[in-house]
CSV table of C-alpha atoms in Angstrom, one decimal:
chain,number,residue,atom,x,y,z
A,7,UNK,CA,-31.9,-43.8,-19.7
A,8,UNK,CA,-29.6,-45.0,-17.0
A,9,UNK,CA,-32.1,-47.0,-14.4
A,10,UNK,CA,-31.8,-44.8,-11.0
A,11,UNK,CA,-31.6,-47.3,-7.6
A,12,UNK,CA,-33.7,-44.7,-6.3
A,13,UNK,CA,-36.5,-45.8,-9.0
A,14,UNK,CA,-37.3,-48.6,-6.2
A,15,UNK,CA,-37.1,-47.2,-3.3
A,16,UNK,CA,-39.5,-44.7,-4.6
A,17,UNK,CA,-41.5,-47.3,-5.5
A,18,UNK,CA,-41.8,-48.5,-2.2
A,19,UNK,CA,-42.1,-45.3,-0.5
A,20,UNK,CA,-45.0,-44.5,-2.6
A,21,UNK,CA,-47.1,-47.7,-1.5
A,22,UNK,CA,-46.6,-46.8,2.3
A,23,UNK,CA,-47.1,-43.0,2.6
A,24,UNK,CA,-49.5,-40.8,1.4
A,25,UNK,CA,-46.8,-38.2,0.1
A,26,UNK,CA,-43.1,-38.6,-0.6
A,27,UNK,CA,-40.6,-34.8,-1.0
A,28,UNK,CA,-37.9,-36.4,-3.9
A,29,UNK,CA,-35.4,-34.2,-3.3
A,30,UNK,CA,-32.0,-33.1,-5.6
A,31,UNK,CA,-30.6,-30.3,-7.2
A,32,UNK,CA,-31.8,-28.6,-10.1
A,33,UNK,CA,-30.8,-31.2,-13.8
A,34,UNK,CA,-30.4,-34.3,-11.4
A,35,UNK,CA,-32.4,-36.5,-13.3
A,36,UNK,CA,-35.7,-35.5,-10.6
A,37,UNK,CA,-38.2,-35.7,-13.1
A,38,UNK,CA,-37.2,-38.7,-15.1
A,39,UNK,CA,-37.4,-40.3,-12.5
A,40,UNK,CA,-41.3,-39.0,-11.7
A,41,UNK,CA,-41.9,-39.4,-14.8
A,42,UNK,CA,-40.6,-43.2,-15.2
A,43,UNK,CA,-42.8,-43.9,-12.3
A,44,UNK,CA,-45.7,-41.8,-13.5
A,45,UNK,CA,-45.5,-44.1,-16.8
A,46,UNK,CA,-45.3,-47.3,-15.3
A,47,UNK,CA,-49.1,-46.1,-14.0
A,48,UNK,CA,-52.5,-45.0,-15.6
A,49,UNK,CA,-54.2,-42.8,-13.0
A,50,UNK,CA,-50.8,-40.2,-12.9
A,51,UNK,CA,-50.8,-36.3,-13.3
A,52,UNK,CA,-48.1,-34.4,-13.1
A,53,UNK,CA,-47.9,-30.5,-13.1
A,54,UNK,CA,-44.4,-28.2,-13.5
A,55,UNK,CA,-44.9,-25.4,-11.1
A,56,UNK,CA,-42.8,-23.5,-12.5
A,57,UNK,CA,-45.2,-22.8,-15.5
A,58,UNK,CA,-48.2,-20.7,-15.3
A,59,UNK,CA,-50.1,-22.6,-17.1
A,60,UNK,CA,-49.6,-25.0,-14.2
A,61,UNK,CA,-50.1,-23.0,-11.5
A,62,UNK,CA,-53.6,-21.2,-13.0
A,63,UNK,CA,-54.4,-24.8,-12.4
A,64,UNK,CA,-54.4,-24.5,-8.5
A,65,UNK,CA,-56.1,-21.3,-8.6
A,66,UNK,CA,-58.0,-23.4,-6.5
A,67,UNK,CA,-55.9,-26.4,-4.9
A,68,UNK,CA,-58.5,-27.8,-3.4
A,69,UNK,CA,-60.8,-28.2,-6.1
A,70,UNK,CA,-58.6,-29.6,-8.3
A,71,UNK,CA,-56.6,-31.8,-6.1
A,72,UNK,CA,-59.7,-33.6,-4.6
A,73,UNK,CA,-60.5,-33.4,-8.5
A,74,UNK,CA,-57.9,-36.3,-9.4
A,75,UNK,CA,-58.5,-38.7,-6.9
A,76,UNK,CA,-57.6,-41.9,-7.1
A,77,UNK,CA,-54.2,-41.1,-9.0
A,78,UNK,CA,-51.2,-39.6,-8.8
A,79,UNK,CA,-50.7,-35.8,-8.0
A,80,UNK,CA,-47.1,-35.0,-9.8
A,81,UNK,CA,-45.9,-31.3,-8.7
A,82,UNK,CA,-42.4,-30.3,-9.9
A,83,UNK,CA,-40.6,-27.5,-8.1
A,84,UNK,CA,-43.7,-27.6,-5.1
A,85,UNK,CA,-41.8,-24.8,-3.0
A,86,UNK,CA,-42.9,-22.2,-5.4
A,87,UNK,CA,-45.8,-22.3,-4.4
A,88,UNK,CA,-45.6,-22.7,-0.2
A,89,UNK,CA,-49.0,-22.0,0.4
A,90,UNK,CA,-49.6,-25.6,-1.4
A,91,UNK,CA,-48.7,-26.8,1.9
A,92,UNK,CA,-51.2,-26.2,4.2
A,93,UNK,CA,-54.2,-27.5,1.4
A,94,UNK,CA,-52.0,-31.4,1.0
A,95,UNK,CA,-52.6,-31.5,4.1
A,96,UNK,CA,-56.3,-31.8,4.2
A,97,UNK,CA,-56.5,-33.7,0.5
A,98,UNK,CA,-54.1,-36.1,2.2
A,99,UNK,CA,-56.7,-36.7,5.1
A,100,UNK,CA,-60.5,-36.8,3.2
A,101,UNK,CA,-58.2,-39.1,0.4
A,102,UNK,CA,-57.4,-41.4,3.5
A,103,UNK,CA,-61.0,-41.0,4.7
A,104,UNK,CA,-62.1,-42.3,1.9
A,105,UNK,CA,-60.0,-45.8,1.4
A,106,UNK,CA,-56.7,-44.0,-0.3
A,107,UNK,CA,-53.8,-44.9,1.6
A,108,UNK,CA,-50.9,-44.7,0.1
A,109,UNK,CA,-49.7,-43.6,-3.3
A,110,UNK,CA,-51.6,-39.5,-3.7
A,111,UNK,CA,-48.5,-37.2,-4.3
A,112,UNK,CA,-45.0,-37.4,-5.3
A,113,UNK,CA,-43.7,-33.5,-4.5
A,114,UNK,CA,-40.1,-32.6,-6.4
A,115,UNK,CA,-38.0,-30.0,-4.9
A,116,UNK,CA,-34.3,-28.1,-5.4
A,117,UNK,CA,-34.8,-26.1,-2.0
A,118,UNK,CA,-33.9,-29.2,0.8
A,119,UNK,CA,-34.3,-26.4,3.9
A,120,UNK,CA,-36.7,-24.7,2.2
A,121,UNK,CA,-39.1,-27.7,0.6
A,122,UNK,CA,-38.5,-29.7,3.9
A,123,UNK,CA,-39.6,-27.3,6.4
A,124,UNK,CA,-42.8,-26.2,4.2
A,125,UNK,CA,-44.4,-29.6,4.7
A,126,UNK,CA,-42.7,-30.6,7.7
A,127,UNK,CA,-45.0,-28.0,9.5
A,128,UNK,CA,-48.2,-29.2,7.4
A,129,UNK,CA,-47.7,-33.0,6.7
A,130,UNK,CA,-45.9,-35.2,9.8
A,131,UNK,CA,-46.5,-38.5,9.6
A,132,UNK,CA,-48.0,-38.3,5.8
A,133,UNK,CA,-44.5,-38.1,4.3
A,134,UNK,CA,-41.5,-40.2,3.5
A,135,UNK,CA,-38.3,-38.0,1.5
A,136,UNK,CA,-35.9,-39.6,-0.3
A,137,UNK,CA,-32.9,-37.6,-2.6
A,138,UNK,CA,-31.4,-38.3,-5.8
A,139,UNK,CA,-28.6,-37.0,-6.5
A,140,UNK,CA,-25.7,-37.7,-9.1
A,141,UNK,CA,-25.4,-40.3,-11.3
A,142,UNK,CA,-23.6,-42.9,-9.6
A,143,UNK,CA,-21.0,-45.2,-9.7
A,144,UNK,CA,-23.2,-48.3,-10.1
A,145,UNK,CA,-25.4,-47.0,-12.0
A,146,UNK,CA,-23.4,-45.9,-14.9
A,147,UNK,CA,-20.9,-49.5,-14.8
A,148,UNK,CA,-23.1,-52.3,-13.0
A,149,UNK,CA,-21.1,-55.3,-12.1
A,150,UNK,CA,-18.3,-56.5,-10.5
A,151,UNK,CA,-16.4,-56.2,-12.8
A,152,UNK,CA,-13.2,-53.6,-12.7
A,153,UNK,CA,-13.9,-50.0,-13.4
A,154,UNK,CA,-12.7,-47.1,-14.6
A,155,UNK,CA,-13.5,-44.3,-11.9
A,156,UNK,CA,-11.8,-41.3,-14.0
A,157,UNK,CA,-14.6,-40.6,-16.2
A,158,UNK,CA,-17.3,-40.2,-13.9
A,159,UNK,CA,-15.2,-38.1,-11.4
A,160,UNK,CA,-14.0,-35.6,-13.5
A,161,UNK,CA,-17.3,-35.3,-15.7
A,162,UNK,CA,-19.4,-35.8,-12.1
A,163,UNK,CA,-22.7,-37.0,-12.0
A,164,UNK,CA,-25.2,-34.2,-13.9
A,165,UNK,CA,-26.6,-36.5,-16.5
A,166,UNK,CA,-26.8,-34.1,-19.4
A,167,UNK,CA,-22.9,-33.4,-18.3
A,168,UNK,CA,-22.0,-37.7,-18.0
A,169,UNK,CA,-23.8,-38.0,-21.6
A,170,UNK,CA,-22.0,-35.3,-23.7
A,171,UNK,CA,-20.4,-35.6,-26.7
A,172,UNK,CA,-16.6,-34.8,-25.4
A,173,UNK,CA,-14.8,-33.5,-22.3
A,174,UNK,CA,-15.4,-29.6,-24.4
A,175,UNK,CA,-19.3,-30.2,-24.8
A,176,UNK,CA,-19.2,-31.4,-21.2
A,177,UNK,CA,-17.3,-28.3,-19.7
A,178,UNK,CA,-19.9,-25.6,-22.1
A,179,UNK,CA,-23.0,-27.6,-20.0
A,180,UNK,CA,-21.3,-27.4,-16.6
A,181,UNK,CA,-20.5,-24.1,-16.8
A,182,UNK,CA,-24.3,-22.8,-18.3
A,183,UNK,CA,-25.4,-24.9,-15.0
A,184,UNK,CA,-23.4,-22.5,-12.7
A,185,UNK,CA,-24.1,-19.5,-14.9
A,186,UNK,CA,-27.8,-20.1,-14.8
A,187,UNK,CA,-28.1,-21.4,-10.8
A,188,UNK,CA,-26.7,-17.9,-9.7
A,189,UNK,CA,-28.2,-15.9,-12.7
A,190,UNK,CA,-32.1,-17.2,-12.9
A,191,UNK,CA,-32.8,-20.2,-10.3
A,192,UNK,CA,-31.1,-18.5,-6.3
A,193,UNK,CA,-32.5,-15.2,-7.2
A,194,UNK,CA,-36.0,-17.1,-7.9
A,195,UNK,CA,-36.0,-17.8,-4.1
A,196,UNK,CA,-35.5,-15.2,-2.7
A,197,UNK,CA,-31.5,-14.1,-1.9
A,198,UNK,CA,-30.5,-10.6,-3.5
A,199,UNK,CA,-27.3,-11.9,-3.4
A,200,UNK,CA,-24.6,-10.3,-6.6
A,201,UNK,CA,-24.1,-13.6,-8.9
A,202,UNK,CA,-20.1,-12.6,-9.4
A,203,UNK,CA,-20.0,-12.7,-5.6
A,204,UNK,CA,-21.8,-15.9,-5.5
A,205,UNK,CA,-19.7,-17.3,-7.8
A,206,UNK,CA,-16.1,-15.9,-6.3
A,207,UNK,CA,-18.0,-17.6,-3.0
A,208,UNK,CA,-18.3,-20.6,-4.5
A,209,UNK,CA,-14.8,-21.1,-6.8
A,210,UNK,CA,-13.2,-20.5,-3.4
A,211,UNK,CA,-14.6,-23.6,-1.5
A,212,UNK,CA,-13.8,-25.1,-4.9
A,213,UNK,CA,-10.2,-24.3,-4.4
A,214,UNK,CA,-10.9,-25.1,-1.1
A,215,UNK,CA,-12.4,-29.0,-1.5
A,216,UNK,CA,-13.1,-30.5,1.4
A,217,UNK,CA,-10.6,-27.7,4.5
A,218,UNK,CA,-12.8,-27.1,7.3
A,219,UNK,CA,-15.2,-24.8,7.4
A,220,UNK,CA,-13.2,-21.1,8.0
A,221,UNK,CA,-15.4,-18.8,8.5
A,222,UNK,CA,-13.2,-16.2,9.7
A,223,UNK,CA,-10.6,-16.3,6.3
A,224,UNK,CA,-13.5,-16.8,3.6
A,225,UNK,CA,-15.0,-13.6,5.4
A,226,UNK,CA,-11.5,-11.7,4.9
A,227,UNK,CA,-11.4,-13.0,1.2
A,228,UNK,CA,-14.5,-11.2,0.2
A,229,UNK,CA,-14.8,-8.8,2.6
A,230,UNK,CA,-18.0,-9.6,3.8
A,231,UNK,CA,-19.1,-10.6,7.6
A,232,UNK,CA,-18.7,-14.7,8.9
A,233,UNK,CA,-22.4,-14.0,9.2
A,234,UNK,CA,-23.0,-13.2,5.9
A,235,UNK,CA,-20.7,-16.1,4.8
A,236,UNK,CA,-22.2,-18.5,7.7
A,237,UNK,CA,-25.4,-17.4,5.1
A,238,UNK,CA,-23.7,-18.0,1.6
A,239,UNK,CA,-22.5,-21.5,3.3
A,240,UNK,CA,-26.1,-22.3,4.4
A,241,UNK,CA,-28.0,-21.3,1.2
A,242,UNK,CA,-25.6,-23.8,-1.8
A,243,UNK,CA,-26.0,-26.5,1.1
A,244,UNK,CA,-30.5,-26.4,1.1
A,245,UNK,CA,-29.7,-26.2,-2.7
A,246,UNK,CA,-27.9,-29.5,-2.8
A,247,UNK,CA,-24.4,-27.8,-3.8
A,248,UNK,CA,-22.5,-27.7,-1.1
A,249,UNK,CA,-21.8,-30.5,1.9
A,250,UNK,CA,-21.2,-29.7,5.5
A,251,UNK,CA,-19.6,-32.8,6.8
A,252,UNK,CA,-19.8,-32.8,10.8
A,253,UNK,CA,-16.7,-33.4,12.7
A,254,UNK,CA,-17.2,-36.4,14.8
A,255,UNK,CA,-17.9,-35.9,18.8
A,256,UNK,CA,-17.6,-39.2,21.3
A,257,UNK,CA,-15.8,-39.0,24.9
A,258,UNK,CA,-12.7,-40.5,23.8
A,259,UNK,CA,-10.4,-37.9,25.9
A,260,UNK,CA,-9.2,-35.6,23.2
A,261,UNK,CA,-9.5,-32.8,22.2
A,262,UNK,CA,-11.7,-32.6,18.4
A,263,UNK,CA,-11.4,-30.7,15.9
A,264,UNK,CA,-14.7,-29.4,15.6
A,265,UNK,CA,-15.8,-27.4,12.8
A,266,UNK,CA,-17.3,-29.3,9.9
A,267,UNK,CA,-15.3,-29.7,6.8
A,268,UNK,CA,-17.3,-28.8,3.4
A,269,UNK,CA,-17.3,-29.9,-0.4
A,270,UNK,CA,-18.7,-28.8,-3.0
A,271,UNK,CA,-20.8,-32.1,-4.5
A,272,UNK,CA,-20.2,-32.6,-7.5
A,273,UNK,CA,-17.1,-33.2,-9.0
A,274,UNK,CA,-18.3,-31.8,-12.3
A,275,UNK,CA,-18.9,-28.7,-10.8
A,276,UNK,CA,-15.3,-28.5,-8.4
A,277,UNK,CA,-13.3,-29.1,-12.3
A,278,UNK,CA,-15.6,-26.5,-13.8
A,279,UNK,CA,-15.4,-24.1,-10.3
A,280,UNK,CA,-11.6,-24.1,-11.6
A,281,UNK,CA,-11.4,-23.9,-15.2
A,282,UNK,CA,-10.3,-28.0,-15.6
A,283,UNK,CA,-11.5,-29.5,-18.8
A,284,UNK,CA,-9.8,-32.8,-18.6
A,285,UNK,CA,-8.6,-35.6,-17.1
A,286,UNK,CA,-5.4,-34.6,-17.1
A,287,UNK,CA,-5.8,-31.2,-16.4
A,288,UNK,CA,-7.4,-32.9,-13.4
A,289,UNK,CA,-4.6,-34.8,-12.4
A,290,UNK,CA,-1.7,-31.9,-12.2
A,291,UNK,CA,-4.1,-29.1,-10.3
A,292,UNK,CA,-3.5,-29.5,-6.4
A,293,UNK,CA,-7.0,-30.2,-6.4
A,294,UNK,CA,-6.9,-33.3,-7.4
A,295,UNK,CA,-7.0,-35.3,-4.0
A,296,UNK,CA,-9.3,-33.2,-2.1
A,297,UNK,CA,-11.5,-33.6,-5.7
A,298,UNK,CA,-11.4,-37.4,-4.9
A,299,UNK,CA,-12.1,-37.5,-1.8
A,300,UNK,CA,-15.3,-35.9,-2.1
A,301,UNK,CA,-16.0,-38.0,-5.0
A,302,UNK,CA,-15.5,-40.5,-3.2
A,303,UNK,CA,-18.4,-39.2,-0.3
A,304,UNK,CA,-20.7,-39.2,-2.7
A,305,UNK,CA,-20.5,-42.2,-3.8
A,306,UNK,CA,-20.8,-44.1,-0.2
A,307,UNK,CA,-23.0,-41.6,1.6
A,308,UNK,CA,-25.6,-42.2,-1.0
A,309,UNK,CA,-24.6,-45.9,-1.1
A,310,UNK,CA,-24.9,-46.2,3.2
A,311,UNK,CA,-28.5,-44.1,3.7
A,312,UNK,CA,-28.8,-45.4,6.2
A,313,UNK,CA,-26.1,-44.1,8.3
A,314,UNK,CA,-24.7,-41.2,10.0
A,315,UNK,CA,-21.6,-39.7,8.0
A,316,UNK,CA,-18.4,-37.4,9.8
A,317,UNK,CA,-15.3,-37.3,9.9
A,318,UNK,CA,-12.4,-37.6,12.8
A,319,UNK,CA,-10.0,-35.7,13.5
A,320,UNK,CA,-8.2,-34.2,16.9
A,321,UNK,CA,-5.3,-31.6,17.6
A,322,UNK,CA,-2.6,-34.3,18.5
A,323,UNK,CA,-2.8,-36.2,13.9
A,324,UNK,CA,-4.9,-38.6,14.4
A,325,UNK,CA,-7.4,-38.5,11.6
A,326,UNK,CA,-10.2,-40.6,8.8
A,327,UNK,CA,-11.5,-39.2,6.3
A,328,UNK,CA,-15.1,-41.0,6.9
A,329,UNK,CA,-17.1,-42.0,9.5
A,330,UNK,CA,-20.1,-44.3,8.9
A,331,UNK,CA,-22.2,-45.0,12.0
A,332,UNK,CA,-25.3,-46.8,12.2
A,333,UNK,CA,-27.5,-47.3,14.6
A,334,UNK,CA,-26.8,-49.7,17.3
A,335,UNK,CA,-24.0,-50.9,15.4
A,336,UNK,CA,-20.4,-50.0,15.5
A,337,UNK,CA,-19.0,-47.7,13.6
A,338,UNK,CA,-16.8,-47.5,10.0
A,339,UNK,CA,-13.8,-45.8,8.9
A,340,UNK,CA,-12.8,-45.3,5.2
A,341,UNK,CA,-9.7,-43.6,4.3
A,342,UNK,CA,-9.2,-42.2,0.9
A,343,UNK,CA,-6.4,-41.7,-1.6
A,344,UNK,CA,-5.7,-41.3,-5.0
A,345,UNK,CA,-3.2,-43.8,-5.0
A,346,UNK,CA,-2.7,-47.3,-7.0
A,347,UNK,CA,-0.1,-48.2,-3.8
A,348,UNK,CA,-2.0,-46.9,-1.4
A,349,UNK,CA,-1.0,-46.6,2.2
A,350,UNK,CA,-2.6,-45.5,6.0
A,351,UNK,CA,-0.5,-42.8,8.6
A,352,UNK,CA,-0.6,-44.1,12.0
A,353,UNK,CA,-3.2,-41.3,12.8
A,354,UNK,CA,-5.5,-43.2,11.0
A,355,UNK,CA,-4.9,-46.4,13.6
A,356,UNK,CA,-5.7,-44.3,16.5
A,357,UNK,CA,-8.1,-42.8,15.0
A,358,UNK,CA,-9.8,-47.0,14.2
A,359,UNK,CA,-9.2,-47.0,18.0
A,360,UNK,CA,-11.2,-43.8,19.1
A,361,UNK,CA,-14.1,-44.1,17.6
A,362,UNK,CA,-14.0,-48.3,17.9
A,363,UNK,CA,-14.5,-48.9,14.0
A,364,UNK,CA,-16.1,-52.2,13.4
A,365,UNK,CA,-14.4,-52.0,9.7
A,366,UNK,CA,-11.5,-50.3,7.6
A,367,UNK,CA,-11.8,-49.5,4.5
A,368,UNK,CA,-9.7,-48.2,2.3
A,369,UNK,CA,-10.7,-46.8,-0.6
A,370,UNK,CA,-8.7,-46.0,-4.0
A,371,UNK,CA,-8.6,-46.6,-7.4
A,372,UNK,CA,-7.6,-50.3,-7.5
A,373,UNK,CA,-8.8,-52.8,-9.4
A,374,UNK,CA,-9.5,-56.1,-6.9
A,375,UNK,CA,-10.1,-55.4,-3.5
A,376,UNK,CA,-7.2,-56.9,-1.4
A,377,UNK,CA,-6.2,-56.8,2.3
A,378,UNK,CA,-3.2,-55.0,4.1
A,379,UNK,CA,-2.5,-55.5,8.4
A,380,UNK,CA,-4.4,-54.9,10.5
A,381,UNK,CA,-7.7,-55.6,9.6
A,382,UNK,CA,-7.8,-53.6,6.6
A,383,UNK,CA,-8.9,-53.6,3.6
A,384,UNK,CA,-8.7,-52.3,0.9
A,385,UNK,CA,-11.1,-51.6,-2.9
A,386,UNK,CA,-12.4,-49.7,-4.6
A,387,UNK,CA,-14.9,-47.2,-5.0
A,388,UNK,CA,-17.6,-49.0,-6.7
A,389,UNK,CA,-17.6,-52.0,-4.6
A,390,UNK,CA,-17.4,-49.6,-1.5
A,391,UNK,CA,-20.7,-48.9,-2.8
A,392,UNK,CA,-22.2,-52.4,-3.5
A,393,UNK,CA,-20.9,-53.3,0.4
A,394,UNK,CA,-22.5,-50.3,2.1
A,395,UNK,CA,-25.7,-50.7,-0.2
A,396,UNK,CA,-26.1,-54.5,1.3
A,397,UNK,CA,-26.3,-53.1,4.9
């Protein structure tokens, strides 16, 4: 098992809140992380709510949960039992009155919007949330030495894809993962969407990785309505498989692009959807630059979890790939290049000026960080992630 950076965060949240919601797509390592936390305790009980045997134990949920006082109860795939949240509120309050303030429940889910809506309505003020993404560069390559970013970029961050015996085995795992999501997991959540249509849509997003969301163009390509396209995007975002990166908004007296950018969040899934098995295949494909951009954005956003992320673009060509804004602090701007000898355009300088950037980062696959003119700092994704995590 690779030590996950979220392990310490999870322990801290459980020490502070009665309930913690751990979010992430399937197969990303949520259960492994939860069981590692359970192993540190002698009082944990684990239920996988996809199993009929576990659901039967919750025929009387109040009695079951109260019978496990003073124990951490871990409920996996909890969005499958939505009626449980109203019961959890009462049980948390009762256990609080008995002196058990924190660390009562760990709730795992792979449908972010569904789960958070259910939880926020019932557990307001009683829960914290933590998102677990794929493996990060800081997890697979700890330390400060130069690192080869290509293997994680090509395979993506799902642990079983990363740990596969070779590139063909890794690609087969990702293809099976996609098929399982389309044919089993998504229908289990309720939407009746033809698997072939949703796969075509997902593949189109991979081809257009990092592009502006153009609902009418996608709708015309699939012969569906714009509202249906919006529903498909919402679903894939809810499952934490796709990211909508919003446009930066501010009063700069210029005409700003308002449409969000859309990324398939895991670079390994981008390559699997496009049939790209290894690094030479990825580098020879037109998606290489956009795939690298999406990979780096996920690494940086995981490190800068407290920052609001967006991109900046005007109709006159000023543009920056990522704007990171912390509360009560000037934003940082990030430009991402695949080249080992990167440069920036005039539009980057104008964008940094428009948003009032405090720092300007240029991220590229370089071995060592170095400065450029106008205060630009060139560094690798690994170095940038470590820098952002320290903020």
